[in-house]
Amino acid sequence: MARGLGINVGAVFAITFAVGSGLAGLGGALGAEILGLDPIFPLKYMIYFLIVVTVGGTSSITGPFLASILLGIADVMGKYYGGHDTKIGGIVIHIPDIGAFVIYTIMIVVLILRPQGLFARGTAR
């Protein structure tokens, strides 16, 4: 339709890609000073990205957005309420936070009950 109106679709795609790539590079350059860089930097967060998309579904942007809020709240609650020290026979044992356990449990429950994700659109039959 846009091509029929005389818009050069290829040029629009190229300009959009160039601007998006430039903004991503600028964000990376500005964020590198704050976050720091190490060889496994992307791998630390990759599993969280995959969990968010798995829980939210891939059919819309709303699903992963709401899943990220849900999983973020569950992670913080697990870290806040889960970790504590226990004293057994004069020895203090730290029981680790269950934040990561909570988000993995949510992911497993969602995969069992709704494999297409919580917010996925229904498919036509």
Tab-separated table of C-alpha atoms in Angstrom:
chain	number	residue	atom	x	y	z
A	1	MET	CA	0.000	0.000	0.000
A	2	ALA	CA	2.779	2.420	0.879
A	3	ARG	CA	4.583	1.613	-2.354
A	4	GLY	CA	1.382	2.442	-4.249
A	5	LEU	CA	1.396	5.893	-2.657
A	6	GLY	CA	4.914	6.529	-3.937
A	7	ILE	CA	6.851	5.849	-0.717
A	8	ASN	CA	10.180	4.119	-1.226
A	9	VAL	CA	9.678	1.200	1.175
A	10	GLY	CA	13.258	-0.057	0.869
A	11	ALA	CA	14.648	3.336	1.837
A	12	VAL	CA	12.286	3.587	4.811
A	13	PHE	CA	13.418	0.147	6.032
A	14	ALA	CA	17.084	1.093	5.566
A	15	ILE	CA	16.720	4.405	7.409
A	16	THR	CA	14.779	2.766	10.235
A	17	PHE	CA	17.443	0.068	10.601
A	18	ALA	CA	20.245	2.653	10.568
A	19	VAL	CA	18.589	4.861	13.202
A	20	GLY	CA	17.776	1.849	15.411
A	21	SER	CA	21.327	0.521	15.127
A	22	GLY	CA	22.756	3.931	15.936
A	23	LEU	CA	20.556	4.292	19.023
A	24	ALA	CA	21.475	0.782	20.178
A	25	GLY	CA	25.169	1.577	19.765
A	26	LEU	CA	24.773	4.865	21.618
A	27	GLY	CA	22.935	3.124	24.446
A	28	GLY	CA	25.655	0.486	24.656
A	29	ALA	CA	28.412	3.075	24.700
A	30	LEU	CA	26.727	5.113	27.433
A	31	GLY	CA	25.755	2.071	29.488
A	32	ALA	CA	29.180	0.407	29.350
A	33	GLU	CA	30.626	2.925	31.789
A	34	ILE	CA	27.857	2.341	34.315
A	35	LEU	CA	27.410	-1.416	33.975
A	36	GLY	CA	30.945	-2.425	33.098
A	37	LEU	CA	31.904	-5.095	30.602
A	38	ASP	CA	33.096	-8.617	31.072
A	39	PRO	CA	33.203	-11.605	28.721
A	40	ILE	CA	30.009	-13.177	30.086
A	41	PHE	CA	27.988	-9.955	30.334
A	42	PRO	CA	25.242	-10.956	27.874
A	43	LEU	CA	24.938	-14.459	29.277
A	44	LYS	CA	24.015	-13.162	32.739
A	45	TYR	CA	20.747	-11.732	31.457
A	46	MET	CA	19.978	-13.983	28.477
A	47	ILE	CA	18.185	-16.609	30.559
A	48	TYR	CA	15.944	-13.910	32.067
A	49	PHE	CA	15.045	-12.664	28.578
A	50	LEU	CA	14.136	-16.188	27.505
A	51	ILE	CA	12.051	-16.784	30.640
A	52	VAL	CA	10.138	-13.525	30.112
A	53	VAL	CA	9.320	-14.388	26.497
A	54	THR	CA	8.399	-17.963	27.462
A	55	VAL	CA	6.004	-16.832	30.177
A	56	GLY	CA	4.547	-13.909	28.245
A	57	GLY	CA	4.172	-15.526	24.834
A	58	THR	CA	5.446	-14.327	21.488
A	59	SER	CA	2.253	-13.140	19.817
A	60	SER	CA	2.284	-9.575	21.168
A	61	ILE	CA	4.497	-7.076	22.963
A	62	THR	CA	2.033	-6.832	25.851
A	63	GLY	CA	2.642	-10.425	26.979
A	64	PRO	CA	6.390	-10.176	27.582
A	65	PHE	CA	5.938	-6.707	29.080
A	66	LEU	CA	3.428	-7.954	31.666
A	67	ALA	CA	5.471	-11.133	32.209
A	68	SER	CA	8.565	-9.035	32.950
A	69	ILE	CA	6.636	-7.097	35.598
A	70	LEU	CA	5.227	-10.319	37.104
A	71	LEU	CA	8.603	-12.068	37.163
A	72	GLY	CA	10.412	-8.983	38.460
A	73	ILE	CA	8.016	-8.663	41.385
A	74	ALA	CA	8.251	-12.419	42.081
A	75	ASP	CA	12.061	-12.265	41.981
A	76	VAL	CA	12.262	-9.337	44.394
A	77	MET	CA	9.706	-10.898	46.741
A	78	GLY	CA	11.641	-14.169	46.703
A	79	LYS	CA	14.866	-12.357	47.526
A	80	TYR	CA	13.257	-10.206	50.204
A	81	TYR	CA	11.280	-12.896	52.008
A	82	GLY	CA	13.416	-15.941	51.194
A	83	GLY	CA	16.913	-15.359	52.486
A	84	HIS	CA	17.641	-15.670	56.163
A	85	ASP	CA	20.235	-16.921	58.608
A	86	THR	CA	19.590	-19.966	60.748
A	87	LYS	CA	21.597	-20.825	63.845
A	88	ILE	CA	22.138	-24.552	64.348
A	89	GLY	CA	24.303	-25.606	67.298
A	90	GLY	CA	26.126	-22.290	67.470
A	91	ILE	CA	26.858	-22.286	63.713
A	92	VAL	CA	25.144	-19.667	61.555
A	93	ILE	CA	23.965	-21.119	58.240
A	94	HIS	CA	22.771	-18.759	55.531
A	95	ILE	CA	19.846	-20.147	53.578
A	96	PRO	CA	20.073	-18.587	50.103
A	97	ASP	CA	17.488	-16.386	48.519
A	98	ILE	CA	14.722	-18.165	46.684
A	99	GLY	CA	14.171	-15.408	44.115
A	100	ALA	CA	15.605	-17.388	41.207
A	101	PHE	CA	13.761	-20.482	42.355
A	102	VAL	CA	10.466	-18.557	42.297
A	103	ILE	CA	10.838	-17.349	38.703
A	104	TYR	CA	11.909	-20.797	37.478
A	105	THR	CA	8.900	-22.299	39.262
A	106	ILE	CA	6.572	-19.769	37.607
A	107	MET	CA	8.082	-20.621	34.229
A	108	ILE	CA	7.607	-24.377	34.758
A	109	VAL	CA	3.999	-23.949	35.908
A	110	VAL	CA	3.215	-21.732	32.897
A	111	LEU	CA	4.832	-24.211	30.500
A	112	ILE	CA	2.760	-27.041	31.964
A	113	LEU	CA	-0.567	-25.177	32.033
A	114	ARG	CA	-0.222	-22.890	28.980
A	115	PRO	CA	2.670	-23.864	26.708
A	116	GLN	CA	1.957	-20.947	24.345
A	117	GLY	CA	2.458	-18.408	27.180
A	118	LEU	CA	0.134	-16.568	29.521
A	119	PHE	CA	-0.841	-13.766	27.161
A	120	ALA	CA	-0.673	-15.560	23.802
A	121	ARG	CA	-3.516	-15.053	21.363
A	122	GLY	CA	-5.755	-17.970	20.569
A	123	THR	CA	-5.181	-19.755	17.264
A	124	ALA	CA	-7.873	-20.295	14.661
A	125	ARG	CA	-8.917	-23.853	14.029
